[in-house]
PDB file of C-alpha atoms in Angstrom:
ATOM      1  CA  MET A   3      35.253 -21.732 -81.415  1.00 46.00           C
ATOM      2  CA  SER A   4      37.502 -19.007 -82.825  1.00 48.00           C
ATOM      3  CA  LYS A   5      38.295 -16.354 -80.234  1.00 63.00           C
ATOM      4  CA  GLU A   6      39.624 -13.757 -82.697  1.00 60.00           C
ATOM      5  CA  GLY A   7      37.566 -10.655 -81.929  1.00 72.00           C
ATOM      6  CA  GLN A   8      34.883 -12.766 -80.252  1.00 94.00           C
ATOM      7  CA  VAL A   9      32.688 -10.962 -77.729  1.00 97.00           C
ATOM      8  CA  VAL A  10      31.884 -12.664 -74.425  1.00 98.00           C
ATOM      9  CA  CYS A  11      30.153 -11.542 -71.243  1.00 98.00           C
ATOM     10  CA  VAL A  12      31.461 -12.194 -67.721  1.00 98.00           C
ATOM     11  CA  THR A  13      28.917 -11.602 -64.954  1.00 98.00           C
ATOM     12  CA  GLY A  14      30.540 -10.821 -61.625  1.00 96.00           C
ATOM     13  CA  GLY A  15      33.588  -9.591 -63.521  1.00 96.00           C
ATOM     14  CA  SER A  16      34.907  -7.495 -60.640  1.00 95.00           C
ATOM     15  CA  GLY A  17      35.161 -10.393 -58.158  1.00 94.00           C
ATOM     16  CA  CYS A  18      38.239 -12.462 -57.335  1.00 95.00           C
ATOM     17  CA  ILE A  19      37.531 -15.227 -59.871  1.00 96.00           C
ATOM     18  CA  GLY A  20      35.841 -12.895 -62.352  1.00 97.00           C
ATOM     19  CA  SER A  21      38.829 -10.538 -62.459  1.00 97.00           C
ATOM     20  CA  TRP A  22      41.188 -13.411 -63.260  1.00 98.00           C
ATOM     21  CA  LEU A  23      38.836 -14.618 -65.982  1.00 98.00           C
ATOM     22  CA  VAL A  24      38.555 -11.140 -67.531  1.00 98.00           C
ATOM     23  CA  ARG A  25      42.369 -10.820 -67.500  1.00 98.00           C
ATOM     24  CA  LEU A  26      42.928 -14.177 -69.232  1.00 98.00           C
ATOM     25  CA  LEU A  27      40.173 -13.537 -71.795  1.00 97.00           C
ATOM     26  CA  LEU A  28      41.706 -10.155 -72.690  1.00 97.00           C
ATOM     27  CA  GLU A  29      45.133 -11.809 -72.991  1.00 96.00           C
ATOM     28  CA  ARG A  30      43.607 -14.243 -75.496  1.00 95.00           C
ATOM     29  CA  GLY A  31      42.176 -11.501 -77.666  1.00 96.00           C
ATOM     30  CA  TYR A  32      38.550 -11.643 -76.628  1.00 97.00           C
ATOM     31  CA  THR A  33      36.390  -8.544 -76.312  1.00 97.00           C
ATOM     32  CA  VAL A  34      34.793  -8.690 -72.867  1.00 98.00           C
ATOM     33  CA  HIS A  35      31.546  -7.316 -71.446  1.00 98.00           C
ATOM     34  CA  ALA A  36      32.203  -7.454 -67.688  1.00 98.00           C
ATOM     35  CA  THR A  37      29.396  -6.772 -65.242  1.00 97.00           C
ATOM     36  CA  VAL A  38      29.697  -4.984 -61.904  1.00 96.00           C
ATOM     37  CA  LYS A  39      27.230  -3.973 -59.205  1.00 94.00           C
ATOM     38  CA  ASN A  40      28.165  -0.282 -59.232  1.00 95.00           C
ATOM     39  CA  LEU A  41      29.971   1.520 -62.061  1.00 96.00           C
ATOM     40  CA  ASN A  42      30.755   4.401 -59.699  1.00 95.00           C
ATOM     41  CA  ASP A  43      32.671   2.194 -57.254  1.00 94.00           C
ATOM     42  CA  GLU A  44      36.385   2.287 -58.124  1.00 94.00           C
ATOM     43  CA  ASN A  45      36.963  -0.871 -56.073  1.00 92.00           C
ATOM     44  CA  GLU A  46      34.908  -2.671 -58.709  1.00 94.00           C
ATOM     45  CA  THR A  47      36.154  -0.941 -61.833  1.00 96.00           C
ATOM     46  CA  LYS A  48      39.705   0.417 -61.456  1.00 96.00           C
ATOM     47  CA  HIS A  49      41.568  -2.914 -61.469  1.00 96.00           C
ATOM     48  CA  LEU A  50      39.621  -4.068 -64.539  1.00 97.00           C
ATOM     49  CA  GLU A  51      40.216  -0.869 -66.486  1.00 97.00           C
ATOM     50  CA  ALA A  52      43.963  -1.149 -65.738  1.00 97.00           C
ATOM     51  CA  MET A  53      44.286  -4.549 -67.450  1.00 97.00           C
ATOM     52  CA  GLU A  54      46.222  -4.924 -70.682  1.00 96.00           C
ATOM     53  CA  GLY A  55      43.801  -4.707 -73.592  1.00 95.00           C
ATOM     54  CA  ALA A  56      41.027  -3.187 -71.479  1.00 96.00           C
ATOM     55  CA  GLU A  57      41.102   0.199 -73.163  1.00 96.00           C
ATOM     56  CA  SER A  58      40.025  -1.195 -76.517  1.00 95.00           C
ATOM     57  CA  ARG A  59      38.365  -4.519 -75.671  1.00 96.00           C
ATOM     58  CA  LEU A  60      36.652  -4.177 -72.285  1.00 98.00           C
ATOM     59  CA  ARG A  61      33.210  -2.727 -71.648  1.00 97.00           C
ATOM     60  CA  LEU A  62      31.765  -2.505 -68.157  1.00 98.00           C
ATOM     61  CA  TYR A  63      28.056  -2.912 -67.439  1.00 97.00           C
ATOM     62  CA  GLN A  64      26.179  -2.283 -64.207  1.00 97.00           C
ATOM     63  CA  ILE A  65      23.671  -5.052 -63.592  1.00 95.00           C
ATOM     64  CA  ASP A  66      21.272  -6.266 -60.945  1.00 94.00           C
ATOM     65  CA  LEU A  67      20.749 -10.035 -61.184  1.00 95.00           C
ATOM     66  CA  LEU A  68      17.048  -9.511 -60.492  1.00 94.00           C
ATOM     67  CA  ASN A  69      16.730  -6.836 -63.205  1.00 95.00           C
ATOM     68  CA  TYR A  70      16.358  -8.679 -66.502  1.00 96.00           C
ATOM     69  CA  ASP A  71      16.781  -5.635 -68.735  1.00 96.00           C
ATOM     70  CA  SER A  72      20.155  -4.762 -67.201  1.00 96.00           C
ATOM     71  CA  ILE A  73      21.397  -8.295 -67.944  1.00 97.00           C
ATOM     72  CA  LEU A  74      20.002  -8.201 -71.481  1.00 97.00           C
ATOM     73  CA  ALA A  75      22.073  -5.103 -72.278  1.00 96.00           C
ATOM     74  CA  ALA A  76      25.289  -6.746 -71.059  1.00 97.00           C
ATOM     75  CA  VAL A  77      24.679  -9.971 -73.014  1.00 98.00           C
ATOM     76  CA  ASP A  78      23.695  -8.225 -76.255  1.00 96.00           C
ATOM     77  CA  GLY A  79      26.151  -9.011 -79.062  1.00 96.00           C
ATOM     78  CA  CYS A  80      27.963 -11.787 -77.163  1.00 97.00           C
ATOM     79  CA  ALA A  81      28.812 -15.215 -78.560  1.00 97.00           C
ATOM     80  CA  GLY A  82      29.361 -16.646 -75.085  1.00 97.00           C
ATOM     81  CA  VAL A  83      28.505 -15.895 -71.476  1.00 98.00           C
ATOM     82  CA  PHE A  84      30.370 -16.808 -68.292  1.00 98.00           C
ATOM     83  CA  HIS A  85      27.933 -16.550 -65.391  1.00 98.00           C
ATOM     84  CA  LEU A  86      29.930 -16.100 -62.189  1.00 97.00           C
ATOM     85  CA  ALA A  87      27.865 -13.526 -60.294  1.00 92.00           C
ATOM     86  CA  SER A  88      26.264 -15.048 -57.191  1.00 90.00           C
ATOM     87  CA  PRO A  89      26.389 -13.931 -53.562  1.00 85.00           C
ATOM     88  CA  CYS A  90      28.620 -15.831 -51.127  1.00 84.00           C
ATOM     89  CA  ILE A  91      28.203 -14.805 -47.499  1.00 77.00           C
ATOM     90  CA  VAL A  92      30.749 -16.016 -44.926  1.00 70.00           C
ATOM     91  CA  ASP A  93      29.039 -14.807 -41.779  1.00 74.00           C
ATOM     92  CA  LYS A  94      25.474 -15.181 -40.511  1.00 81.00           C
ATOM     93  CA  VAL A  95      22.727 -14.928 -43.119  1.00 84.00           C
ATOM     94  CA  HIS A  96      19.765 -12.902 -41.848  1.00 89.00           C
ATOM     95  CA  ASP A  97      17.390 -13.284 -44.802  1.00 92.00           C
ATOM     96  CA  PRO A  98      18.420 -16.358 -46.854  1.00 91.00           C
ATOM     97  CA  GLN A  99      15.780 -15.862 -49.523  1.00 93.00           C
ATOM     98  CA  LYS A 100      16.685 -12.241 -50.223  1.00 92.00           C
ATOM     99  CA  GLU A 101      20.436 -12.401 -49.592  1.00 90.00           C
ATOM    100  CA  LEU A 102      21.321 -15.702 -51.275  1.00 92.00           C
ATOM    101  CA  LEU A 103      18.542 -17.756 -52.846  1.00 94.00           C
ATOM    102  CA  ASP A 104      16.817 -15.170 -55.050  1.00 94.00           C
ATOM    103  CA  PRO A 105      19.999 -13.673 -56.561  1.00 94.00           C
ATOM    104  CA  ALA A 106      21.478 -17.146 -57.145  1.00 95.00           C
ATOM    105  CA  ILE A 107      18.438 -18.915 -58.608  1.00 96.00           C
ATOM    106  CA  LYS A 108      16.426 -16.111 -60.241  1.00 96.00           C
ATOM    107  CA  GLY A 109      19.660 -14.390 -61.268  1.00 96.00           C
ATOM    108  CA  THR A 110      20.885 -17.524 -63.043  1.00 97.00           C
ATOM    109  CA  LEU A 111      17.563 -17.955 -64.851  1.00 97.00           C
ATOM    110  CA  ASN A 112      17.608 -14.276 -65.894  1.00 97.00           C
ATOM    111  CA  VAL A 113      21.116 -14.661 -67.341  1.00 98.00           C
ATOM    112  CA  LEU A 114      20.187 -17.853 -69.206  1.00 98.00           C
ATOM    113  CA  THR A 115      16.965 -16.322 -70.527  1.00 98.00           C
ATOM    114  CA  ALA A 116      18.868 -13.274 -71.780  1.00 98.00           C
ATOM    115  CA  ALA A 117      21.488 -15.531 -73.382  1.00 98.00           C
ATOM    116  CA  LYS A 118      18.797 -17.527 -75.163  1.00 97.00           C
ATOM    117  CA  GLU A 119      17.018 -14.377 -76.339  1.00 97.00           C
ATOM    118  CA  LYS A 120      20.247 -12.886 -77.731  1.00 97.00           C
ATOM    119  CA  GLY A 121      21.384 -16.042 -79.510  1.00 96.00           C
ATOM    120  CA  VAL A 122      24.394 -16.830 -77.303  1.00 97.00           C
ATOM    121  CA  ARG A 123      26.158 -20.016 -78.431  1.00 95.00           C
ATOM    122  CA  ARG A 124      27.381 -21.331 -75.076  1.00 98.00           C
ATOM    123  CA  VAL A 125      26.967 -20.387 -71.411  1.00 98.00           C
ATOM    124  CA  VAL A 126      29.490 -21.470 -68.780  1.00 98.00           C
ATOM    125  CA  VAL A 127      27.862 -21.436 -65.341  1.00 98.00           C
ATOM    126  CA  THR A 128      30.028 -21.232 -62.219  1.00 97.00           C
ATOM    127  CA  SER A 129      28.579 -23.561 -59.625  1.00 95.00           C
ATOM    128  CA  SER A 130      30.494 -24.971 -56.633  1.00 92.00           C
ATOM    129  CA  ILE A 131      31.833 -28.153 -55.092  1.00 90.00           C
ATOM    130  CA  SER A 132      29.202 -27.410 -52.441  1.00 87.00           C
ATOM    131  CA  ALA A 133      26.540 -28.354 -55.008  1.00 90.00           C
ATOM    132  CA  ILE A 134      28.110 -31.820 -55.409  1.00 86.00           C
ATOM    133  CA  ILE A 135      28.693 -33.002 -51.819  1.00 74.00           C
ATOM    134  CA  PRO A 136      25.613 -35.083 -50.893  1.00 58.00           C
ATOM    135  CA  SER A 137      26.293 -35.050 -47.130  1.00 56.00           C
ATOM    136  CA  PRO A 138      29.143 -34.161 -44.754  1.00 52.00           C
ATOM    137  CA  GLN A 139      30.563 -37.700 -44.933  1.00 53.00           C
ATOM    138  CA  TRP A 140      30.868 -39.247 -48.355  1.00 53.00           C
ATOM    139  CA  PRO A 141      33.525 -41.354 -50.065  1.00 53.00           C
ATOM    140  CA  ALA A 142      35.846 -39.269 -52.201  1.00 52.00           C
ATOM    141  CA  ASP A 143      35.596 -41.702 -55.106  1.00 54.00           C
ATOM    142  CA  VAL A 144      31.915 -40.803 -55.496  1.00 52.00           C
ATOM    143  CA  ILE A 145      32.938 -37.361 -56.700  1.00 55.00           C
ATOM    144  CA  LYS A 146      34.762 -38.675 -59.740  1.00 54.00           C
ATOM    145  CA  SER A 147      31.547 -39.260 -61.657  1.00 57.00           C
ATOM    146  CA  GLU A 148      30.471 -35.662 -60.915  1.00 68.00           C
ATOM    147  CA  ASP A 149      26.870 -36.829 -60.859  1.00 75.00           C
ATOM    148  CA  CYS A 150      26.273 -36.356 -57.119  1.00 81.00           C
ATOM    149  CA  TRP A 151      24.088 -33.615 -55.723  1.00 85.00           C
ATOM    150  CA  THR A 152      24.110 -31.936 -52.344  1.00 85.00           C
ATOM    151  CA  ASP A 153      21.240 -33.021 -50.100  1.00 83.00           C
ATOM    152  CA  ILE A 154      18.770 -30.122 -50.255  1.00 89.00           C
ATOM    153  CA  ASP A 155      16.821 -31.188 -47.163  1.00 88.00           C
ATOM    154  CA  TYR A 156      20.039 -31.530 -45.151  1.00 84.00           C
ATOM    155  CA  CYS A 157      21.025 -27.974 -46.155  1.00 86.00           C
ATOM    156  CA  LYS A 158      17.644 -26.565 -45.154  1.00 89.00           C
ATOM    157  CA  GLN A 159      17.623 -28.364 -41.809  1.00 87.00           C
ATOM    158  CA  ASN A 160      21.132 -27.167 -40.945  1.00 84.00           C
ATOM    159  CA  GLY A 161      20.937 -23.631 -42.323  1.00 87.00           C
ATOM    160  CA  LEU A 162      23.557 -24.269 -45.011  1.00 86.00           C
ATOM    161  CA  TRP A 163      22.270 -21.488 -47.215  1.00 90.00           C
ATOM    162  CA  TYR A 164      25.216 -21.024 -49.573  1.00 90.00           C
ATOM    163  CA  PRO A 165      25.424 -24.722 -50.600  1.00 89.00           C
ATOM    164  CA  LEU A 166      21.637 -24.661 -50.966  1.00 92.00           C
ATOM    165  CA  SER A 167      21.751 -21.568 -53.195  1.00 94.00           C
ATOM    166  CA  LYS A 168      24.430 -23.070 -55.463  1.00 94.00           C
ATOM    167  CA  THR A 169      22.666 -26.440 -55.676  1.00 94.00           C
ATOM    168  CA  LEU A 170      19.270 -24.984 -56.535  1.00 96.00           C
ATOM    169  CA  ALA A 171      20.778 -22.490 -58.997  1.00 96.00           C
ATOM    170  CA  GLU A 172      22.682 -25.228 -60.831  1.00 96.00           C
ATOM    171  CA  LYS A 173      19.658 -27.518 -60.942  1.00 96.00           C
ATOM    172  CA  ALA A 174      17.632 -24.638 -62.380  1.00 97.00           C
ATOM    173  CA  ALA A 175      20.330 -24.057 -65.017  1.00 97.00           C
ATOM    174  CA  TRP A 176      20.262 -27.680 -66.158  1.00 97.00           C
ATOM    175  CA  GLU A 177      16.460 -27.701 -66.327  1.00 97.00           C
ATOM    176  CA  PHE A 178      16.492 -24.492 -68.377  1.00 97.00           C
ATOM    177  CA  ALA A 179      19.147 -25.844 -70.741  1.00 97.00           C
ATOM    178  CA  LYS A 180      17.142 -29.009 -71.344  1.00 96.00           C
ATOM    179  CA  GLU A 181      13.803 -27.250 -71.841  1.00 96.00           C
ATOM    180  CA  LYS A 182      15.062 -24.339 -73.970  1.00 96.00           C
ATOM    181  CA  GLY A 183      17.850 -26.071 -75.886  1.00 96.00           C
ATOM    182  CA  LEU A 184      20.602 -23.772 -74.605  1.00 97.00           C
ATOM    183  CA  ASP A 185      24.213 -25.047 -74.643  1.00 97.00           C
ATOM    184  CA  VAL A 186      25.275 -24.916 -70.977  1.00 98.00           C
ATOM    185  CA  VAL A 187      28.408 -26.319 -69.321  1.00 98.00           C
ATOM    186  CA  VAL A 188      29.219 -26.033 -65.615  1.00 97.00           C
ATOM    187  CA  VAL A 189      32.404 -25.554 -63.579  1.00 97.00           C
ATOM    188  CA  ASN A 190      32.300 -26.571 -59.890  1.00 95.00           C
ATOM    189  CA  PRO A 191      35.271 -24.938 -58.095  1.00 95.00           C
ATOM    190  CA  GLY A 192      36.301 -25.794 -54.562  1.00 91.00           C
ATOM    191  CA  THR A 193      38.088 -23.446 -52.143  1.00 92.00           C
ATOM    192  CA  VAL A 194      39.483 -20.809 -54.514  1.00 96.00           C
ATOM    193  CA  MET A 195      42.584 -18.891 -53.404  1.00 96.00           C
ATOM    194  CA  GLY A 196      45.704 -17.198 -54.737  1.00 97.00           C
ATOM    195  CA  PRO A 197      46.762 -13.674 -55.718  1.00 97.00           C
ATOM    196  CA  VAL A 198      43.775 -11.320 -55.506  1.00 96.00           C
ATOM    197  CA  ILE A 199      43.379  -8.751 -58.271  1.00 96.00           C
ATOM    198  CA  PRO A 200      40.587  -6.611 -56.739  1.00 94.00           C
ATOM    199  CA  LYS A 201      40.812  -4.951 -53.318  1.00 87.00           C
ATOM    200  CA  THR A 202      38.223  -7.282 -51.811  1.00 89.00           C
ATOM    201  CA  LEU A 203      38.505 -10.909 -50.652  1.00 91.00           C
ATOM    202  CA  ASN A 204      36.306 -13.838 -51.540  1.00 92.00           C
ATOM    203  CA  ALA A 205      35.015 -16.266 -48.888  1.00 89.00           C
ATOM    204  CA  SER A 206      37.939 -18.693 -49.297  1.00 91.00           C
ATOM    205  CA  MET A 207      40.539 -15.965 -48.833  1.00 94.00           C
ATOM    206  CA  LEU A 208      38.666 -14.678 -45.789  1.00 92.00           C
ATOM    207  CA  MET A 209      38.772 -18.194 -44.329  1.00 90.00           C
ATOM    208  CA  LEU A 210      42.563 -18.265 -44.837  1.00 93.00           C
ATOM    209  CA  LEU A 211      42.937 -14.787 -43.332  1.00 94.00           C
ATOM    210  CA  ARG A 212      41.023 -15.820 -40.219  1.00 91.00           C
ATOM    211  CA  LEU A 213      43.114 -18.982 -39.921  1.00 92.00           C
ATOM    212  CA  LEU A 214      46.285 -16.883 -39.942  1.00 93.00           C
ATOM    213  CA  GLN A 215      44.735 -14.610 -37.322  1.00 91.00           C
ATOM    214  CA  GLY A 216      44.217 -17.538 -34.915  1.00 87.00           C
ATOM    215  CA  CYS A 217      40.747 -18.888 -35.773  1.00 82.00           C
ATOM    216  CA  THR A 218      40.138 -22.173 -33.895  1.00 76.00           C
ATOM    217  CA  GLU A 219      37.207 -23.464 -35.973  1.00 75.00           C
ATOM    218  CA  THR A 220      37.858 -27.154 -36.757  1.00 67.00           C
ATOM    219  CA  TYR A 221      35.372 -27.573 -39.637  1.00 69.00           C
ATOM    220  CA  GLU A 222      34.869 -31.192 -38.632  1.00 64.00           C
ATOM    221  CA  ASN A 223      34.030 -33.492 -41.551  1.00 61.00           C
ATOM    222  CA  PHE A 224      34.857 -30.688 -43.995  1.00 70.00           C
ATOM    223  CA  PHE A 225      36.426 -31.599 -47.316  1.00 73.00           C
ATOM    224  CA  MET A 226      38.991 -29.208 -48.730  1.00 80.00           C
ATOM    225  CA  GLY A 227      39.161 -28.849 -52.489  1.00 87.00           C
ATOM    226  CA  SER A 228      41.726 -26.097 -52.847  1.00 92.00           C
ATOM    227  CA  VAL A 229      42.282 -24.520 -56.267  1.00 96.00           C
ATOM    228  CA  HIS A 230      44.144 -21.484 -57.632  1.00 97.00           C
ATOM    229  CA  PHE A 231      42.256 -18.481 -59.031  1.00 97.00           C
ATOM    230  CA  LYS A 232      44.165 -18.817 -62.299  1.00 98.00           C
ATOM    231  CA  ASP A 233      43.238 -22.497 -62.690  1.00 98.00           C
ATOM    232  CA  VAL A 234      39.544 -21.779 -62.144  1.00 98.00           C
ATOM    233  CA  ALA A 235      39.671 -19.046 -64.787  1.00 98.00           C
ATOM    234  CA  LEU A 236      41.527 -21.386 -67.164  1.00 98.00           C
ATOM    235  CA  ALA A 237      38.954 -24.123 -66.545  1.00 98.00           C
ATOM    236  CA  HIS A 238      36.160 -21.752 -67.591  1.00 98.00           C
ATOM    237  CA  ILE A 239      37.967 -20.878 -70.816  1.00 98.00           C
ATOM    238  CA  MET A 240      38.787 -24.516 -71.572  1.00 97.00           C
ATOM    239  CA  VAL A 241      35.194 -25.730 -71.263  1.00 97.00           C
ATOM    240  CA  TYR A 242      34.003 -22.737 -73.288  1.00 97.00           C
ATOM    241  CA  GLU A 243      36.462 -23.250 -76.141  1.00 96.00           C
ATOM    242  CA  ASN A 244      36.214 -27.056 -76.267  1.00 95.00           C
ATOM    243  CA  PRO A 245      33.092 -27.946 -78.323  1.00 94.00           C
ATOM    244  CA  SER A 246      32.981 -31.462 -76.846  1.00 94.00           C
ATOM    245  CA  ALA A 247      32.934 -30.239 -73.229  1.00 95.00           C
ATOM    246  CA  SER A 248      29.654 -31.065 -71.535  1.00 95.00           C
ATOM    247  CA  GLY A 249      28.134 -31.531 -68.118  1.00 94.00           C
ATOM    248  CA  ARG A 250      29.788 -30.645 -64.815  1.00 94.00           C
ATOM    249  CA  HIS A 251      33.511 -30.141 -64.223  1.00 94.00           C
ATOM    250  CA  LEU A 252      34.780 -30.448 -60.668  1.00 92.00           C
ATOM    251  CA  CYS A 253      37.598 -27.911 -60.376  1.00 94.00           C
ATOM    252  CA  VAL A 254      39.965 -28.713 -57.481  1.00 93.00           C
ATOM    253  CA  GLU A 255      43.697 -29.385 -57.188  1.00 92.00           C
ATOM    254  CA  ALA A 256      42.844 -32.384 -54.997  1.00 87.00           C
ATOM    255  CA  ILE A 257      40.277 -33.477 -52.447  1.00 83.00           C
ATOM    256  CA  SER A 258      41.835 -33.395 -49.001  1.00 83.00           C
ATOM    257  CA  ARG A 259      40.824 -32.820 -45.400  1.00 80.00           C
ATOM    258  CA  TYR A 260      40.563 -29.396 -43.838  1.00 83.00           C
ATOM    259  CA  GLY A 261      43.173 -30.601 -41.344  1.00 84.00           C
ATOM    260  CA  ASP A 262      45.630 -31.279 -44.202  1.00 86.00           C
ATOM    261  CA  TYR A 263      45.219 -27.698 -45.365  1.00 89.00           C
ATOM    262  CA  VAL A 264      45.655 -26.239 -41.870  1.00 90.00           C
ATOM    263  CA  ALA A 265      48.788 -28.349 -41.313  1.00 89.00           C
ATOM    264  CA  LYS A 266      50.300 -27.149 -44.592  1.00 92.00           C
ATOM    265  CA  VAL A 267      49.604 -23.481 -43.766  1.00 93.00           C
ATOM    266  CA  ALA A 268      51.177 -23.980 -40.320  1.00 92.00           C
ATOM    267  CA  GLU A 269      54.217 -25.681 -41.854  1.00 93.00           C
ATOM    268  CA  LEU A 270      54.765 -22.922 -44.431  1.00 95.00           C
ATOM    269  CA  TYR A 271      54.080 -20.023 -42.038  1.00 94.00           C
ATOM    270  CA  PRO A 272      55.173 -21.031 -38.518  1.00 92.00           C
ATOM    271  CA  GLU A 273      55.342 -17.370 -37.483  1.00 92.00           C
ATOM    272  CA  TYR A 274      51.526 -17.251 -37.326  1.00 91.00           C
ATOM    273  CA  ASN A 275      49.465 -18.645 -34.470  1.00 84.00           C
ATOM    274  CA  ILE A 276      47.804 -21.500 -36.346  1.00 87.00           C
ATOM    275  CA  ARG A 277      46.095 -24.224 -34.355  1.00 79.00           C
ATOM    276  CA  ARG A 278      46.784 -27.693 -35.730  1.00 75.00           C
ATOM    277  CA  LEU A 279      43.790 -30.019 -35.814  1.00 72.00           C
ATOM    278  CA  PRO A 280      43.716 -33.520 -34.316  1.00 69.00           C
ATOM    279  CA  GLU A 281      43.688 -36.120 -37.112  1.00 62.00           C
ATOM    280  CA  ASP A 282      40.762 -38.023 -35.635  1.00 58.00           C
ATOM    281  CA  THR A 283      38.371 -35.128 -36.265  1.00 57.00           C
ATOM    282  CA  GLN A 284      38.400 -36.188 -39.920  1.00 53.00           C
ATOM    283  CA  SER A 285      39.462 -39.812 -39.806  1.00 56.00           C
ATOM    284  CA  GLU A 286      36.498 -40.968 -41.921  1.00 59.00           C
ATOM    285  CA  LEU A 287      37.130 -38.591 -44.802  1.00 64.00           C
ATOM    286  CA  LEU A 288      38.856 -40.042 -47.853  1.00 66.00           C
ATOM    287  CA  ARG A 289      41.329 -38.135 -50.012  1.00 73.00           C
ATOM    288  CA  ALA A 290      41.588 -38.080 -53.817  1.00 75.00           C
ATOM    289  CA  LYS A 291      44.157 -36.604 -56.214  1.00 78.00           C
ATOM    290  CA  ASP A 292      42.103 -36.994 -59.382  1.00 77.00           C
ATOM    291  CA  GLY A 293      38.694 -35.609 -58.460  1.00 75.00           C
ATOM    292  CA  ALA A 294      38.983 -33.132 -61.343  1.00 87.00           C
ATOM    293  CA  LYS A 295      39.761 -35.853 -63.899  1.00 87.00           C
ATOM    294  CA  LYS A 296      37.591 -34.317 -66.629  1.00 92.00           C
ATOM    295  CA  LEU A 297      39.588 -31.078 -66.576  1.00 94.00           C
ATOM    296  CA  MET A 298      42.876 -32.949 -66.224  1.00 94.00           C
ATOM    297  CA  ASP A 299      42.004 -34.986 -69.322  1.00 93.00           C
ATOM    298  CA  MET A 300      41.422 -31.694 -71.159  1.00 94.00           C
ATOM    299  CA  GLY A 301      44.982 -30.665 -70.300  1.00 94.00           C
ATOM    300  CA  LEU A 302      44.618 -28.567 -67.149  1.00 95.00           C
ATOM    301  CA  GLU A 303      47.648 -29.026 -64.891  1.00 95.00           C
ATOM    302  CA  PHE A 304      46.590 -27.833 -61.472  1.00 96.00           C
ATOM    303  CA  ILE A 305      48.840 -25.677 -59.317  1.00 96.00           C
ATOM    304  CA  PRO A 306      49.550 -27.711 -56.116  1.00 94.00           C
ATOM    305  CA  MET A 307      48.171 -26.778 -52.697  1.00 94.00           C
ATOM    306  CA  GLU A 308      51.538 -25.587 -51.349  1.00 95.00           C
ATOM    307  CA  GLN A 309      51.908 -23.010 -54.134  1.00 97.00           C
ATOM    308  CA  ILE A 310      48.255 -21.969 -53.817  1.00 97.00           C
ATOM    309  CA  ILE A 311      48.793 -21.234 -50.115  1.00 96.00           C
ATOM    310  CA  LYS A 312      52.042 -19.344 -50.754  1.00 97.00           C
ATOM    311  CA  ASP A 313      50.472 -17.194 -53.476  1.00 98.00           C
ATOM    312  CA  ALA A 314      47.429 -16.521 -51.301  1.00 97.00           C
ATOM    313  CA  VAL A 315      49.358 -15.581 -48.133  1.00 97.00           C
ATOM    314  CA  GLU A 316      51.808 -13.368 -50.025  1.00 96.00           C
ATOM    315  CA  SER A 317      48.853 -11.633 -51.661  1.00 96.00           C
ATOM    316  CA  LEU A 318      47.267 -11.022 -48.239  1.00 96.00           C
ATOM    317  CA  LYS A 319      50.584  -9.519 -47.104  1.00 95.00           C
ATOM    318  CA  SER A 320      51.121  -7.311 -50.154  1.00 95.00           C
ATOM    319  CA  ASN A 321      47.559  -6.017 -49.959  1.00 93.00           C
ATOM    320  CA  GLY A 322      47.897  -5.107 -46.272  1.00 93.00           C
ATOM    321  CA  PHE A 323      45.421  -7.648 -44.848  1.00 93.00           C
ATOM    322  CA  ILE A 324      48.172  -9.158 -42.655  1.00 90.00           C
ATOM    323  CA  SER A 325      51.701  -8.080 -41.750  1.00 83.00           C
TER     324      SER A 325
END
């Protein structure tokens, strides 16, 4: 696919991943329709409008994922769509259906329907590693086939609303693609961190911030698939531009244990009160360096965990979240 003057839409363009994707697309010469929740909120718009190339090749659209007409306007004239917009709530969810499930599932179907109506060639859907993990304890080698699905009943029984929303939204996307003949590829990022472009933090950066502030949560049996914002954005562009790309693409630097991540943060930043975790809390969890083999085979060289953590912490410092 030639990118010269090509128009693409990025939903959720003002978020941490979306902002990186918009920046890299503009650098490559694309014209970008980026969607935001509120055009009058400078926290959503200012950093995008300041990007190189934005003045001539960036258009901002205010959309509501449950308002089909607003999505249709943003997608109009686009050859490709990157669908990133989906709520991710770190703290307690009061109304799962309204806060997470409806925007994720109905929002995804609205975007795909609009893309089909407007003749979009390819849609890249941002899912999550949390849509792949079938249960808390699973062998890491299972992930390499990228054909596993999170256990929906387990999520419902344990109130895991975000993994449920991403799983159901991705399943709906695949069903739509099959029924309507729309070219869809999926990227499944893990814990995404690094330098933040907007003034807000995503869930992964909030988790790091709380760790640095002394959080003692052990996240027992929790796999850690850390990945840099830039690599996730690059992965989206790679699967969009590569005509042979198909299916799901796990996007993580490696699959490790949460305890490995905590230990590395503590080693790099001993000045913070970081509680190390006992190894036996995650003794059953296997590690893997090549979980993202499909993207690696396409040429993506992942930034290692140590650099991801350094970039993320320094960004938290420079943005005033920690001293």
